[in-house]
Amino acid sequence: MSWEKDETGITFYCDTPDCNSVLTVPPGTDFISCWKDANARIGWVSFKRAGRPWDYFCPRCAADAATAHREYNRQEQERERIKARNSY
Ligand SMILES: [Zn+2]
């Protein structure tokens, strides 16, 4: 689970293994505006892979996570291309 809501607010957990970064946003706002703030002001990022929940990454891991996500998408397109070719 990448984020959690309780009486102290909303807490985001970085999904990079071995990274223990957390970000707690005080209560009183809804998830979308909390996330917008975390993203725009603090630099957290999120990525979605097909069939999986969203992953969240702290600013320190954002660049690596973006690279990994691009690579994942590239491989995914390659798999789709091969699948499409093999279906003829
Ligand atoms: Zn991190």
PDB file of C-alpha atoms and ligand atoms in Angstrom:
ATOM      1  CA  MET A   1       0.000   0.000   0.000  1.00  0.00           C
ATOM      2  CA  SER A   2       1.434   3.323  -1.060  1.00  0.00           C
ATOM      3  CA  TRP A   3      -0.671   5.677   0.963  1.00  0.00           C
ATOM      4  CA  GLU A   4      -2.806   5.527   4.051  1.00  0.00           C
ATOM      5  CA  LYS A   5      -5.400   7.783   5.582  1.00  0.00           C
ATOM      6  CA  ASP A   6      -6.018   8.047   9.309  1.00  0.00           C
ATOM      7  CA  GLU A   7      -6.681  10.677  11.976  1.00  0.00           C
ATOM      8  CA  THR A   8      -3.196  12.194  11.569  1.00  0.00           C
ATOM      9  CA  GLY A   9      -3.773  12.875   7.881  1.00  0.00           C
ATOM     10  CA  ILE A  10      -2.702  11.157   4.694  1.00  0.00           C
ATOM     11  CA  THR A  11       0.668   9.429   4.621  1.00  0.00           C
ATOM     12  CA  PHE A  12       2.471   8.574   1.401  1.00  0.00           C
ATOM     13  CA  TYR A  13       5.135   5.861   1.389  1.00  0.00           C
ATOM     14  CA  CYS A  14       7.888   5.779  -1.210  1.00  0.00           C
ATOM     15  CA  ASP A  15       7.642   2.546  -3.210  1.00  0.00           C
ATOM     16  CA  THR A  16      11.355   2.218  -3.902  1.00  0.00           C
ATOM     17  CA  PRO A  17      12.556  -0.827  -1.975  1.00  0.00           C
ATOM     18  CA  ASP A  18      14.947   0.216   0.811  1.00  0.00           C
ATOM     19  CA  CYS A  19      13.767   3.828   0.715  1.00  0.00           C
ATOM     20  CA  ASN A  20      11.954   4.726   3.895  1.00  0.00           C
ATOM     21  CA  SER A  21      10.715   8.160   2.880  1.00  0.00           C
ATOM     22  CA  VAL A  22       7.264   9.055   4.074  1.00  0.00           C
ATOM     23  CA  LEU A  23       5.234  12.196   3.634  1.00  0.00           C
ATOM     24  CA  THR A  24       2.365  13.042   5.928  1.00  0.00           C
ATOM     25  CA  VAL A  25      -0.198  15.568   4.823  1.00  0.00           C
ATOM     26  CA  PRO A  26      -2.359  17.009   7.628  1.00  0.00           C
ATOM     27  CA  PRO A  27      -6.020  16.023   7.710  1.00  0.00           C
ATOM     28  CA  GLY A  28      -8.761  18.231   6.381  1.00  0.00           C
ATOM     29  CA  THR A  29      -8.213  17.919   2.667  1.00  0.00           C
ATOM     30  CA  ASP A  30      -9.265  15.235   0.271  1.00  0.00           C
ATOM     31  CA  PHE A  31      -6.847  12.837  -1.342  1.00  0.00           C
ATOM     32  CA  ILE A  32      -6.718  14.555  -4.733  1.00  0.00           C
ATOM     33  CA  SER A  33      -5.744  17.967  -3.374  1.00  0.00           C
ATOM     34  CA  CYS A  34      -3.249  16.374  -0.954  1.00  0.00           C
ATOM     35  CA  TRP A  35      -1.629  14.563  -3.812  1.00  0.00           C
ATOM     36  CA  LYS A  36      -1.585  17.656  -6.036  1.00  0.00           C
ATOM     37  CA  ASP A  37       0.233  19.521  -3.293  1.00  0.00           C
ATOM     38  CA  ALA A  38       2.706  16.681  -2.646  1.00  0.00           C
ATOM     39  CA  ASN A  39       3.373  16.465  -6.364  1.00  0.00           C
ATOM     40  CA  ALA A  40       3.608  20.146  -7.313  1.00  0.00           C
ATOM     41  CA  ARG A  41       5.175  21.570  -4.170  1.00  0.00           C
ATOM     42  CA  ILE A  42       7.263  18.724  -2.760  1.00  0.00           C
ATOM     43  CA  GLY A  43       8.069  16.745  -5.881  1.00  0.00           C
ATOM     44  CA  TRP A  44       6.581  13.326  -5.192  1.00  0.00           C
ATOM     45  CA  VAL A  45       5.617  11.411  -8.331  1.00  0.00           C
ATOM     46  CA  SER A  46       3.326   8.472  -9.099  1.00  0.00           C
ATOM     47  CA  PHE A  47       3.256   5.893 -11.853  1.00  0.00           C
ATOM     48  CA  LYS A  48       0.689   3.324 -12.907  1.00  0.00           C
ATOM     49  CA  ARG A  49       1.393  -0.043 -14.420  1.00  0.00           C
ATOM     50  CA  ALA A  50      -1.332  -2.091 -16.055  1.00  0.00           C
ATOM     51  CA  GLY A  51      -3.055  -4.375 -13.569  1.00  0.00           C
ATOM     52  CA  ARG A  52      -1.318  -2.856 -10.553  1.00  0.00           C
ATOM     53  CA  PRO A  53      -2.132  -0.096  -8.079  1.00  0.00           C
ATOM     54  CA  TRP A  54      -0.400   3.271  -8.361  1.00  0.00           C
ATOM     55  CA  ASP A  55       3.180   3.454  -7.129  1.00  0.00           C
ATOM     56  CA  TYR A  56       4.379   6.557  -5.301  1.00  0.00           C
ATOM     57  CA  PHE A  57       7.937   7.849  -5.133  1.00  0.00           C
ATOM     58  CA  CYS A  58       9.647  10.510  -3.046  1.00  0.00           C
ATOM     59  CA  PRO A  59      11.555  13.387  -4.739  1.00  0.00           C
ATOM     60  CA  ARG A  60      14.878  11.614  -4.179  1.00  0.00           C
ATOM     61  CA  CYS A  61      13.683   8.534  -6.101  1.00  0.00           C
ATOM     62  CA  ALA A  62      11.578  10.393  -8.689  1.00  0.00           C
ATOM     63  CA  ALA A  63      14.185  10.469 -11.464  1.00  0.00           C
ATOM     64  CA  ASP A  64      15.076   6.774 -11.135  1.00  0.00           C
ATOM     65  CA  ALA A  65      11.422   5.818 -10.937  1.00  0.00           C
ATOM     66  CA  ALA A  66      10.676   7.817 -14.105  1.00  0.00           C
ATOM     67  CA  THR A  67      13.490   6.043 -15.946  1.00  0.00           C
ATOM     68  CA  ALA A  68      12.305   2.643 -14.737  1.00  0.00           C
ATOM     69  CA  HIS A  69       8.751   3.449 -15.771  1.00  0.00           C
ATOM     70  CA  ARG A  70       9.816   4.540 -19.263  1.00  0.00           C
ATOM     71  CA  GLU A  71      11.769   1.316 -19.634  1.00  0.00           C
ATOM     72  CA  TYR A  72       8.760  -0.688 -18.423  1.00  0.00           C
ATOM     73  CA  ASN A  73       6.497   1.021 -20.980  1.00  0.00           C
ATOM     74  CA  ARG A  74       8.992   0.397 -23.750  1.00  0.00           C
ATOM     75  CA  GLN A  75       9.135  -3.312 -22.915  1.00  0.00           C
ATOM     76  CA  GLU A  76       5.374  -3.436 -22.629  1.00  0.00           C
ATOM     77  CA  GLN A  77       4.982  -1.948 -26.132  1.00  0.00           C
ATOM     78  CA  GLU A  78       7.496  -4.441 -27.425  1.00  0.00           C
ATOM     79  CA  ARG A  79       5.511  -7.313 -25.893  1.00  0.00           C
ATOM     80  CA  GLU A  80       2.297  -5.950 -27.430  1.00  0.00           C
ATOM     81  CA  ARG A  81       3.982  -5.612 -30.804  1.00  0.00           C
ATOM     82  CA  ILE A  82       5.193  -9.221 -30.707  1.00  0.00           C
ATOM     83  CA  LYS A  83       1.796 -10.441 -29.562  1.00  0.00           C
ATOM     84  CA  ALA A  84       0.073  -8.549 -32.396  1.00  0.00           C
ATOM     85  CA  ARG A  85       2.508  -9.942 -34.935  1.00  0.00           C
ATOM     86  CA  ASN A  86       2.058 -13.497 -33.677  1.00  0.00           C
ATOM     87  CA  SER A  87      -1.712 -13.300 -33.886  1.00  0.00           C
ATOM     88  CA  TYR A  88      -1.703 -13.196 -37.699  1.00  0.00           C
TER      89      TYR A  88
HETATM   90 ZN    ZN B   1      12.248   7.238  -2.152  1.00  0.00          ZN
END
